[in-house]
Coordinates of C-alpha atoms and ligand atoms in Angstrom, one line a residue:
X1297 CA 0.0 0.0 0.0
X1298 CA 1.6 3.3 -1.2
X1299 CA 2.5 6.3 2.2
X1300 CA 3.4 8.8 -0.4
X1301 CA 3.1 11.7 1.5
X1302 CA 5.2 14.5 0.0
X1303 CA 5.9 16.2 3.0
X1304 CA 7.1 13.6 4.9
X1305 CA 10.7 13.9 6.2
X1306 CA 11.2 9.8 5.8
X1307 CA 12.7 8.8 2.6
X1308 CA 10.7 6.0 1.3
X1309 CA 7.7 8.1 2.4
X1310 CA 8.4 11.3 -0.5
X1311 CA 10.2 8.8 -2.3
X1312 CA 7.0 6.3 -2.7
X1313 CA 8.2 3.3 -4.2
X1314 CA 4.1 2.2 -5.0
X1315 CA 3.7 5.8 -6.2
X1316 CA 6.1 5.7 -8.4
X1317 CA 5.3 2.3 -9.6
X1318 CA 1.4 3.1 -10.2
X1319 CA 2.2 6.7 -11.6
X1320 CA 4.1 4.6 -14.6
X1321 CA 1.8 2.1 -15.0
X1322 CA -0.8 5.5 -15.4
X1323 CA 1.8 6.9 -17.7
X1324 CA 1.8 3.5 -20.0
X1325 CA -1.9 3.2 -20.4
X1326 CA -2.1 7.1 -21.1
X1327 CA 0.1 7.4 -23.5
X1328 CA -1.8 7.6 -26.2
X1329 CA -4.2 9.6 -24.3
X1330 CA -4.5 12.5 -27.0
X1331 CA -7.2 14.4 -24.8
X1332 CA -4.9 14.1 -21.5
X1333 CA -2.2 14.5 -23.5
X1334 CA -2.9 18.0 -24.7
X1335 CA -3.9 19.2 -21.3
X1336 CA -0.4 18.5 -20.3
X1337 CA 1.0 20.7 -23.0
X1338 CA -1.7 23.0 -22.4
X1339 CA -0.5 23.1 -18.6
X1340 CA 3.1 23.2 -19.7
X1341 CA 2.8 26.3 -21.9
X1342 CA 1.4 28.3 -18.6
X1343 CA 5.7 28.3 -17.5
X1344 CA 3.9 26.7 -14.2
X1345 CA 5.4 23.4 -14.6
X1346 CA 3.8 19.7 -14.7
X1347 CA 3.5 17.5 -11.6
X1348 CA 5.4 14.1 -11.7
X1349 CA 2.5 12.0 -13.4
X1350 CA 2.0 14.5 -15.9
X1351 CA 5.8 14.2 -16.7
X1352 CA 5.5 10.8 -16.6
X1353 CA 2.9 10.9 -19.6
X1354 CA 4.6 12.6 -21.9
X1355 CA 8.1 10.4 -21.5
X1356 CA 6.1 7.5 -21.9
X1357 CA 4.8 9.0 -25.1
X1358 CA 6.1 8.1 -29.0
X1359 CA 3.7 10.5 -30.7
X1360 CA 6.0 12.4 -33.0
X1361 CA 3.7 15.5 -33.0
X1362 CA 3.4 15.3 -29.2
X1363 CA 7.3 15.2 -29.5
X1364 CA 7.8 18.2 -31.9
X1365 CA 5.2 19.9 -29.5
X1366 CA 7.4 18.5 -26.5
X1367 CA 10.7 20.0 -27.8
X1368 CA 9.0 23.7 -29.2
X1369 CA 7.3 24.2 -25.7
X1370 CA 10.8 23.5 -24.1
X1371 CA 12.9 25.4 -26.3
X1372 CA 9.9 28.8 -26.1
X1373 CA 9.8 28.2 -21.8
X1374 CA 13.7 28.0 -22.2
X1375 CA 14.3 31.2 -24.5
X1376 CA 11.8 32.9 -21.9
X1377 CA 13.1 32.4 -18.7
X1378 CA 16.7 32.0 -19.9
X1379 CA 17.2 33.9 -23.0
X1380 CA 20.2 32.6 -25.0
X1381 CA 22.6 32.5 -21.9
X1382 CA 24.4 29.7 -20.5
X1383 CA 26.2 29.8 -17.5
X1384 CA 29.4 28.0 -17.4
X1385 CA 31.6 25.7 -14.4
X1386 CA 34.3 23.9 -13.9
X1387 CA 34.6 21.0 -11.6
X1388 CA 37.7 20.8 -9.0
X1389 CA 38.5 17.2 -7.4
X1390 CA 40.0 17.6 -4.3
X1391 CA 40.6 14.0 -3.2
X1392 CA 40.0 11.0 -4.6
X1393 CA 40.0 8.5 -1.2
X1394 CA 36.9 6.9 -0.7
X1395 CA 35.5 4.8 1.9
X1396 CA 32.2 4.1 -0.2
X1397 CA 32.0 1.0 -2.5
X1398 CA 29.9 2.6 -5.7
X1399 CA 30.2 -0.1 -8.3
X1400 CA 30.0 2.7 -10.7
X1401 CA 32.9 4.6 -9.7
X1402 CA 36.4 4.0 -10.1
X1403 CA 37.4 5.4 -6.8
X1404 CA 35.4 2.8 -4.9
X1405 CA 37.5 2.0 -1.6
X1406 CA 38.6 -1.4 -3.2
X1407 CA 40.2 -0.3 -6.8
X1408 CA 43.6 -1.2 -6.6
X1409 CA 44.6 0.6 -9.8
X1410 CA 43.8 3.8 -9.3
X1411 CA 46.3 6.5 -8.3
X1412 CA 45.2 8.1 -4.6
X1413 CA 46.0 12.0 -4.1
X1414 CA 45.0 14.5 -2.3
X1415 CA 45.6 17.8 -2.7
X1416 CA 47.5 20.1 -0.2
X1417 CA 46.3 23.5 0.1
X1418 CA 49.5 25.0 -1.7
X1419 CA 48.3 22.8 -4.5
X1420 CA 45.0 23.8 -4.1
X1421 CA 45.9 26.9 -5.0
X1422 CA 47.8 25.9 -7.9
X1423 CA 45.0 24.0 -9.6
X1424 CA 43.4 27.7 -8.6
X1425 CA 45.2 29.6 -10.7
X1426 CA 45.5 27.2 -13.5
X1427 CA 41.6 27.7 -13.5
X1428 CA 41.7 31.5 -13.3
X1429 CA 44.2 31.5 -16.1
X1430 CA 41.2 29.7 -18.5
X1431 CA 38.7 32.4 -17.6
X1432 CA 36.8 30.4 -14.9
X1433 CA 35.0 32.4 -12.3
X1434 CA 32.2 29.3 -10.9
X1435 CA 33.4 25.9 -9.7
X1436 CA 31.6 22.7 -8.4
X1437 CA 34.0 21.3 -5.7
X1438 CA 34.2 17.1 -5.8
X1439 CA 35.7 14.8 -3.0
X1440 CA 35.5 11.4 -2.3
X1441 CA 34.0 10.5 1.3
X1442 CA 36.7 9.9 3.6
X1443 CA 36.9 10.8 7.8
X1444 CA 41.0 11.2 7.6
X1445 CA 41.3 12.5 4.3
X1446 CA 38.2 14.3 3.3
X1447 CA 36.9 15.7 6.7
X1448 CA 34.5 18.6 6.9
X1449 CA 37.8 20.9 8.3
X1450 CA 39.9 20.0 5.1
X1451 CA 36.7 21.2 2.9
X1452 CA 36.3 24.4 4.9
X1453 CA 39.7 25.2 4.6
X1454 CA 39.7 24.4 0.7
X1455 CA 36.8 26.3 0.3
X1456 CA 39.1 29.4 2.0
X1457 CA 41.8 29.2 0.0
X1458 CA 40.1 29.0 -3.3
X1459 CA 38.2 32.3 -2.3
X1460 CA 41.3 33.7 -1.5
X1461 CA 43.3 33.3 -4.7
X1462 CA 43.4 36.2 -6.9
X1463 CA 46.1 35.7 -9.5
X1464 CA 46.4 38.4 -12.3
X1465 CA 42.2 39.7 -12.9
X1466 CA 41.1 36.2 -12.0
X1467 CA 39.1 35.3 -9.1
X1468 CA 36.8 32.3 -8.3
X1469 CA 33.3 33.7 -7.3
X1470 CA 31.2 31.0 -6.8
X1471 CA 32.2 27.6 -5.1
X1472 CA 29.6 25.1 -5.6
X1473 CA 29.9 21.9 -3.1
X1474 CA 28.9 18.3 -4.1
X1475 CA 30.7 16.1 -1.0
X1476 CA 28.7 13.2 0.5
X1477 CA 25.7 13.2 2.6
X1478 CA 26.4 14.9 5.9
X1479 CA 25.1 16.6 9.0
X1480 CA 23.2 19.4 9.7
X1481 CA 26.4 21.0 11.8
X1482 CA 28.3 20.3 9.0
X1483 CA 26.4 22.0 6.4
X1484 CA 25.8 25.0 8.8
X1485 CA 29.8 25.0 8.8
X1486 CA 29.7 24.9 4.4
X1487 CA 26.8 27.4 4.5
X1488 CA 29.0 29.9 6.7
X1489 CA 31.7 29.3 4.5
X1490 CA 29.7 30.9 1.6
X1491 CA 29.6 28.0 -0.7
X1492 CA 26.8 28.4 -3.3
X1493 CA 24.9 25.2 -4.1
X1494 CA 24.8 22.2 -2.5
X1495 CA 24.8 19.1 -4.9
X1496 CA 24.7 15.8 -4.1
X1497 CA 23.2 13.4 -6.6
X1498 CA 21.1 10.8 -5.7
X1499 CA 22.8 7.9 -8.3
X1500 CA 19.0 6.2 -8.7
X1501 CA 16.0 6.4 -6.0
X1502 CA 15.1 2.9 -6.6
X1503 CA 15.9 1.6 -2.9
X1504 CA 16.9 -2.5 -3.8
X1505 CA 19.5 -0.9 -6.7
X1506 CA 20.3 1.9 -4.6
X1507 CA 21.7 -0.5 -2.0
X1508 CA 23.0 -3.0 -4.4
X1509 CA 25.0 -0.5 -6.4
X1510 CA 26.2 0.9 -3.0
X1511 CA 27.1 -2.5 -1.1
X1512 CA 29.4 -1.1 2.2
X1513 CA 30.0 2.6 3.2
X1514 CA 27.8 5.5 4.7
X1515 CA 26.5 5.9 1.2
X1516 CA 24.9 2.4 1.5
X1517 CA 22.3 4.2 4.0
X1518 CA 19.5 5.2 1.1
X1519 CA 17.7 7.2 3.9
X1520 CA 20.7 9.1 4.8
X1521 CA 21.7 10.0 1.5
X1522 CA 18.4 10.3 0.1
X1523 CA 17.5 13.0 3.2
X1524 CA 20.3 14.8 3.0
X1525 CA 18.9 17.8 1.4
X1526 CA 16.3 18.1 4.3
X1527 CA 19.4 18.7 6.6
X1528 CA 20.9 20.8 4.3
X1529 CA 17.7 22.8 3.7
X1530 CA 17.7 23.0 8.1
X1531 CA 20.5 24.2 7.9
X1532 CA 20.0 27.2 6.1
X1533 CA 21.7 26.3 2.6
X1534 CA 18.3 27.2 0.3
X1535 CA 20.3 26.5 -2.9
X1536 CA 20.7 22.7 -3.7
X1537 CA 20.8 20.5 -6.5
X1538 CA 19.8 17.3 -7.3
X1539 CA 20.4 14.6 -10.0
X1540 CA 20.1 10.7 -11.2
X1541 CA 23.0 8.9 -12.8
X1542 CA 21.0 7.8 -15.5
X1543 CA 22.0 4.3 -16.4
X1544 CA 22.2 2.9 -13.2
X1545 CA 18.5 1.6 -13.2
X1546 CA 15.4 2.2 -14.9
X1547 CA 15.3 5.7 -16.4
X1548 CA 11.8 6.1 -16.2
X1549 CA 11.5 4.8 -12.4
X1550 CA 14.4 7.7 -11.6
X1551 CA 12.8 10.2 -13.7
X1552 CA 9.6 10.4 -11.9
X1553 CA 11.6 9.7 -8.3
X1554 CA 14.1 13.0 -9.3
X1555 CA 10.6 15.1 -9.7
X1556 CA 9.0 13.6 -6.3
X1557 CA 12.3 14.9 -4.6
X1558 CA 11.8 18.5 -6.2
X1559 CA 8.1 18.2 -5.1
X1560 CA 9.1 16.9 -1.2
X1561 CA 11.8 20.1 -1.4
X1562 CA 8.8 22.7 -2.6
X1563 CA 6.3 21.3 -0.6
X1564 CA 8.7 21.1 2.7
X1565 CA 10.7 23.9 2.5
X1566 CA 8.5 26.0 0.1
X1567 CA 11.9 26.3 -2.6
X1568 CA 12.5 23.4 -4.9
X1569 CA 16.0 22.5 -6.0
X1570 CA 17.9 25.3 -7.4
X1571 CA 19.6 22.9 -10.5
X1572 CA 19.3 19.4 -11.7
X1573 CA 22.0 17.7 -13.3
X1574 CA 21.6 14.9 -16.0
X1575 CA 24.8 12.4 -16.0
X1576 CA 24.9 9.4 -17.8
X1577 CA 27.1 6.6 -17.1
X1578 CA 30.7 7.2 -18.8
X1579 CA 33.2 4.6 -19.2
X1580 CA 36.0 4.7 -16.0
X1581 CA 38.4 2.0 -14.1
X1582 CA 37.4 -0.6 -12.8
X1583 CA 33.6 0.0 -13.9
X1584 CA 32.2 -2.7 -16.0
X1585 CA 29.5 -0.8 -18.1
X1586 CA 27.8 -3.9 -19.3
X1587 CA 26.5 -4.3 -16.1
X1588 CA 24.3 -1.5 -16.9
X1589 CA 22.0 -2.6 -19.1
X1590 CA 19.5 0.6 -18.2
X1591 CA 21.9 2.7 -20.4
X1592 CA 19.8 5.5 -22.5
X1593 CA 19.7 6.5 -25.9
X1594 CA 20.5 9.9 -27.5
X1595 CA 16.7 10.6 -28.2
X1596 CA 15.6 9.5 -24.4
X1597 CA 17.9 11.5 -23.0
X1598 CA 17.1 14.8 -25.2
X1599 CA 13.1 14.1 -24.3
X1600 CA 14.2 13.9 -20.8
X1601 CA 15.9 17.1 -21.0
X1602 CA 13.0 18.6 -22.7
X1603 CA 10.3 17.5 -20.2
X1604 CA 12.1 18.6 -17.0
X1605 CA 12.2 21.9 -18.7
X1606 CA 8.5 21.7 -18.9
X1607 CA 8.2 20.2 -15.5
X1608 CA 10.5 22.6 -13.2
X1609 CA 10.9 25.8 -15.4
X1610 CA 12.8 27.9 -13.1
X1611 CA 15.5 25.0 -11.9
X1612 CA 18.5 25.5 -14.1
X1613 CA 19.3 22.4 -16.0
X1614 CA 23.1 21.0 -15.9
X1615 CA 25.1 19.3 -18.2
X1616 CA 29.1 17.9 -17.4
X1617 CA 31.4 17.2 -19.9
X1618 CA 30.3 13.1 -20.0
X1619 CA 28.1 14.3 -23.0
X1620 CA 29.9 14.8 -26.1
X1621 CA 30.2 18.0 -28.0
X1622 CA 27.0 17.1 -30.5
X1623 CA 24.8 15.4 -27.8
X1624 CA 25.2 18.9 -25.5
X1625 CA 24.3 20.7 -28.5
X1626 CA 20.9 18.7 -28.7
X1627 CA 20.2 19.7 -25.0
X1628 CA 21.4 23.1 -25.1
X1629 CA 18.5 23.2 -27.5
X1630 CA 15.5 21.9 -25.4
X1631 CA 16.1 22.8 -21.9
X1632 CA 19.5 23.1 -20.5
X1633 CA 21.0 26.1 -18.7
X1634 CA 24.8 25.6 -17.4
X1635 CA 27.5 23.4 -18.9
X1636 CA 30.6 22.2 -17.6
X1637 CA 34.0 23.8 -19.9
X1638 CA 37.3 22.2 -20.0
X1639 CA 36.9 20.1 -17.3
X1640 CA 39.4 18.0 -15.5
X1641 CA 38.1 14.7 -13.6
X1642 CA 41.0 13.9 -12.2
X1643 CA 42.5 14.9 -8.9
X1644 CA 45.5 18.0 -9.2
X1645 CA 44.9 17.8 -13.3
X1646 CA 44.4 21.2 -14.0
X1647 CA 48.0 22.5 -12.8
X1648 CA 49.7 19.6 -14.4
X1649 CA 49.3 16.9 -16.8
X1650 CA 48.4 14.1 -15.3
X1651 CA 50.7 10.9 -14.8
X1652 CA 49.0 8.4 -13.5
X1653 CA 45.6 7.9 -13.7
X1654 CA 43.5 9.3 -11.2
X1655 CA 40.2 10.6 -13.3
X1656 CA 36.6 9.5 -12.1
X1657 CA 35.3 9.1 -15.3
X1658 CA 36.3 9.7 -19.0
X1659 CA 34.8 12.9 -20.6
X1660 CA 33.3 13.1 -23.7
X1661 CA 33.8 16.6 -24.7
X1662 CA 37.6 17.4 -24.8
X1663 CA 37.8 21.1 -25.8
X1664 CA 39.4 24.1 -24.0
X1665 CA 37.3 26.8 -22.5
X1666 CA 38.1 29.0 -25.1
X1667 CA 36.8 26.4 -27.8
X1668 CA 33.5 26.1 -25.8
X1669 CA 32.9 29.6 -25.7
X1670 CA 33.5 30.4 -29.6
X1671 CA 31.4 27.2 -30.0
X1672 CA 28.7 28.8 -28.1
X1673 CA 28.8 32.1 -29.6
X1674 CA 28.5 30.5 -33.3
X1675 CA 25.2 29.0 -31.5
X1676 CA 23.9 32.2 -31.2
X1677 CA 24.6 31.2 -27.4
X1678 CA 25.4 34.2 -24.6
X1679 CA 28.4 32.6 -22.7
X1680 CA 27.8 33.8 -18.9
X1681 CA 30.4 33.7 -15.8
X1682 CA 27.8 35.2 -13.7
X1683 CA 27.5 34.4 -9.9
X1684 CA 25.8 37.5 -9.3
X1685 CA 22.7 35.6 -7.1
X1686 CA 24.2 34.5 -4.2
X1687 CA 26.4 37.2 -3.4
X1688 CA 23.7 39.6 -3.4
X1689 CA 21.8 37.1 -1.1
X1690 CA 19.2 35.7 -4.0
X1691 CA 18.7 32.6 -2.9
X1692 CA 16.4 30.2 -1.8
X1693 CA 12.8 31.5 -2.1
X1694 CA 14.0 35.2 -2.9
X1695 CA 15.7 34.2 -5.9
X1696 CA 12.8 31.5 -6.9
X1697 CA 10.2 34.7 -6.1
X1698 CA 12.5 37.0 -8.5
X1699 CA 12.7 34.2 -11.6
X1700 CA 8.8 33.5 -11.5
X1701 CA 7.8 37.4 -11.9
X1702 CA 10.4 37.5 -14.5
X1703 CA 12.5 40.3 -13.1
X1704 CA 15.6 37.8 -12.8
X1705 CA 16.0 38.6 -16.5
X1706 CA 16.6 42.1 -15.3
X1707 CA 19.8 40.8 -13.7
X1708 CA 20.9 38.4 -15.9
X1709 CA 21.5 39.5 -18.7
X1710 CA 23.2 42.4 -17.7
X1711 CA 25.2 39.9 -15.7
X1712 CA 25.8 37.4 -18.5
X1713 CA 27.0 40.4 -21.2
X1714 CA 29.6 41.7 -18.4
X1715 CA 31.0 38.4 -17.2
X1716 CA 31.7 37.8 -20.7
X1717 CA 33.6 40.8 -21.5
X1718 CA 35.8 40.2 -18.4
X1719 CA 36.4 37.4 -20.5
X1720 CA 36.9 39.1 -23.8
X1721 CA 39.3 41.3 -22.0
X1722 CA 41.5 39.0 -20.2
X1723 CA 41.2 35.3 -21.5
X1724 CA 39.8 35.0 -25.1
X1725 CA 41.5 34.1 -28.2
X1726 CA 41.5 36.8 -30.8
X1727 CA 38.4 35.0 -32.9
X1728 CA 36.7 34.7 -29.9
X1729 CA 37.1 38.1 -29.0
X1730 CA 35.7 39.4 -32.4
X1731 CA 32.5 37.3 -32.2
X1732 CA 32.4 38.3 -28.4
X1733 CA 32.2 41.7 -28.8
X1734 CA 29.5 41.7 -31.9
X1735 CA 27.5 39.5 -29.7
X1736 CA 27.6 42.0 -26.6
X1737 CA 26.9 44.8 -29.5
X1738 CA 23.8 43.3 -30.4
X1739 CA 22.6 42.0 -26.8
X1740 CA 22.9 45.3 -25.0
X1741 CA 19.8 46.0 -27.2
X1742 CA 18.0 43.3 -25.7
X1743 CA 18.3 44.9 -22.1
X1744 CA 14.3 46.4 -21.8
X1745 CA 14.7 48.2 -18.7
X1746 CA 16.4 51.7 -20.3
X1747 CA 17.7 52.6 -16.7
X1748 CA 19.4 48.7 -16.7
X1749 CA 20.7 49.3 -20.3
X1750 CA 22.3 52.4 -19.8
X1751 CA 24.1 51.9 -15.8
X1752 CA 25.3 48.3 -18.0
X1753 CA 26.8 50.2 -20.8
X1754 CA 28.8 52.0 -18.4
X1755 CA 29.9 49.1 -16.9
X1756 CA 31.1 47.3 -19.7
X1757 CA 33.3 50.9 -20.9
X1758 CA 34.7 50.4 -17.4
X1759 CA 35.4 47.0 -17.9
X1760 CA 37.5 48.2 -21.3
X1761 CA 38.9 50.5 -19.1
X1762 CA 40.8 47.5 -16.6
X1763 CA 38.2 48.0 -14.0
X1764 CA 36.5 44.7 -12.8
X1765 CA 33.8 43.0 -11.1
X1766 CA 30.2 44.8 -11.5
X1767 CA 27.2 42.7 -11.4
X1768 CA 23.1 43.2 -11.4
Ligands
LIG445 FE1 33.2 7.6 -3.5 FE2 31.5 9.3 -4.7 FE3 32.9 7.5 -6.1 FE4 31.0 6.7 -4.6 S1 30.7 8.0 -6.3 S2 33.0 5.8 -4.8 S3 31.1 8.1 -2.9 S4 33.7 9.2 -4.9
LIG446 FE1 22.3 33.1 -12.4 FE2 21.6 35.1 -10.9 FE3 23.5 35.5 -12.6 FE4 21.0 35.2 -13.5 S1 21.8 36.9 -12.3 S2 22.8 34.1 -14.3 S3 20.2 33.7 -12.0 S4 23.6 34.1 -10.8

């Protein structure tokens, strides 16, 4: 008997496995529902969003009209709410020691092949600069879960020292943090440090593979982990973001379990997540991939993309460098908001080259910051560093309140234009530079608010002019 109850703080209870498993057995025998079907859209198109079983529908659906519709509804809600700008990250591993047993992960306690490290804080700061130097202003930090290695006083005091690098005009803004499933004191203690969002991804929310693919380790605890962004929410970080590692299990089961969470977190703490990333399973050490069986297509993944845009319209939509450079293009296209650039998976491989191998996974999209940027820019793409939200305390509920009135736009892109002629100015290859600049030409137009339009053109002349860091 299902105890869904989406405000419930117990796992199993927000995370109904019955609920799930009747709301796709609804979605099967409605999907060629055209009547129900076209409410949904009809739903969709009010930028409200759909409720799980809605979403559910329209995966299930092979209609290719309800597709096209699918995809042109995604793409209108995106160029809406987002405009053409996509904000970019990098990730930073800080350790790779792990105490967990993921069967997916190459730094699972018992891979013997795999090169350990952790970085000092002196190298830290190195990998730092080597960041700065590519133009990076927003990173996601990445650990393994380890008490002597990875403890919550090592993080804090990473966290410090990236803040504190400043090396030429460079500067990281925004340090995202996706370390395992902790305490309340402890995200208080990542919270004060200023860290913006909290990610921790769920892997799948089906509890018997959950626990499988997890066999020894705190992470084997699926109501620990799968709670954690109630403690994080006590504890005052309103930002979080959640995700499925599709190909672990059944993507349809995780689909509709990833939208139950962003209900519980609306319905609980009155702000859903703030992001939702969509990894698929790469190939890594040690991983055998034909164990994963659930692995999804091209096309699945792109309507995936597409309905989460429908369903959470104002959660920004992430995408890492295990996608390769034509498969991001597809879901740039239907829904998603922030991309990983030039990214380094392993541990320290940003300052040098690595030597042994030390990466989590292999990445599918090989190309240099700058590349990614020109790349988006012949897209028609706006290239954004921003991290303008949470410094001016728009988080949480103020920042959801500000992007469903549509005044966010106000902000960003302003924000987006300026980051990228810091940019420009102190990173980008001549070519870019040219396309850059036409592009910020043309988008200043774009700004609606004349008072906005005209305090921004000031602000990019000072930017010209050496000065740095204004934001919206
Ligand atoms: Fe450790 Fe995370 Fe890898 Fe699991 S996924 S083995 S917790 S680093
Ligand atoms: Fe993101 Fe805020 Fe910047 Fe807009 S202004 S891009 S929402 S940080």
């Amino acid at each position: 008997m299902s105890t869904y109850n989406s405000k419930s703080p117990i796992a199993t209870e927000f995370i109904d496995d019955q609920e799930i498993l009747e709301t796709l057995k609804f979605a099967q025998e409605n999907k060629n529902n055209s009547v129900l079907l076209n409410k949904i859209l009809e739903k969709a198109a009010l930028y409200h969003g759909l409720d799980y079983r809605e979403a559910a529908v329209l995966l299930e659906t092979n209609d290719e009209n309800i597709l096209e519709r699918i995809f042109d509804l995604a793409r209108e809600i995106k160029d809406k709410i987002y405009g053409q700008r996509i904000v970019m990250f990098a990730p930073l591993y800080l350790s790779n020691y792990c105490v967990n047993s993921c069967r997916y992960c190459p730094y699972h306690s018992k891979n013997k092949n795999i090169a350990r490290k952790k970085l000092t804080q002196a190298e830290i700061a190195k990998e730092i600069i080597a960041l700065q130097d590519m133009g990076h202003k927003r990173l996601a930090l990445e650990t393994g879960e380890h008490p002597e290695y990875a403890p919550i006083e090592y993080i804090l005091e990473s966290i410090k020292t990236i803040y504190s690098v400043k090396h030429k005009n460079g500067a990281i803004r925004r340090v995202n943090v996706n370390i395992a499933a902790t305490t309340i004191e402890n995200y208080k203690k990542l919270k004060e440090a200023g860290i913006g969002t909290y990610i921790l991804f769920q892997e799948t929310y089906h509890k018997p593979t959950y626990e499988y693919l997890h066999p020894h380790g705190p992470k084997h605890d699926y109501a620990y982990h799968t709670e954690a962004m109630d403690r994080a929410m006590q504890a005052g970080i309103d930002d979080v973001g959640i995700g499925v590692l599709f190909g672990l299990n059944l993507y349809r089961y995780d689909f509709v379990g990833l939208l139950m969470h962003a209900k519980h977190l609306e319905d609980s703490f009155g702000v859903g997540p703030h992001t939702i990333s969509v990894p698929r399973i790469r190939p890594a050490d040690d991983v055998d991939l034909k164990e994963y069986s659930n692995a999804i297509s091209d096309a699945t993944f792109k309507k995936i993309v597409a309905i989460l845009r429908l369903a959470v319209p104002y959660t920004g939509i992430i995408v890492s460098t295990r996608e390769s450079k034509e498969s991001r293009q597809e879901v740039l296209d239907v829904g998603v908001s922030q991309v990983s650039a030039a990214s380094c998976t392993s541990v320290g491989g940003y300052a040098e080259k690595e030597l042994e191998n030390s990466s989590q996974f292999e990445v599918n999209d090989e190309r240099s910051l700058d590349e990614i940027v020109n790349w988006l820019l012949e897209l028609g793409y706006i290239p954004s560093f921003c991290t303008a939200c949470y410094r001016e305390g728009r988080t949480g509920d103020r920042f959801m309140q500000l992007a469903k009135s549509g005044q966010i736009s106000n902000c960003c892109q302003p924000n987006a234009l300026m980051t990228l002629k810091e940019y420009l100015e102190d990173y980008a290859s001549t070519e870019t530079a040219l396309k850059g600049e036409a592009l910020i030409t043309q988008e200043i137009e774009r700004i609606t608010n004349p008072k906005v339009k005209e305090i921004a053109r000031n602000y990019l002349q000072q930017l010209h002019d050496g000065k740095r860091d204004f934001r919206f």
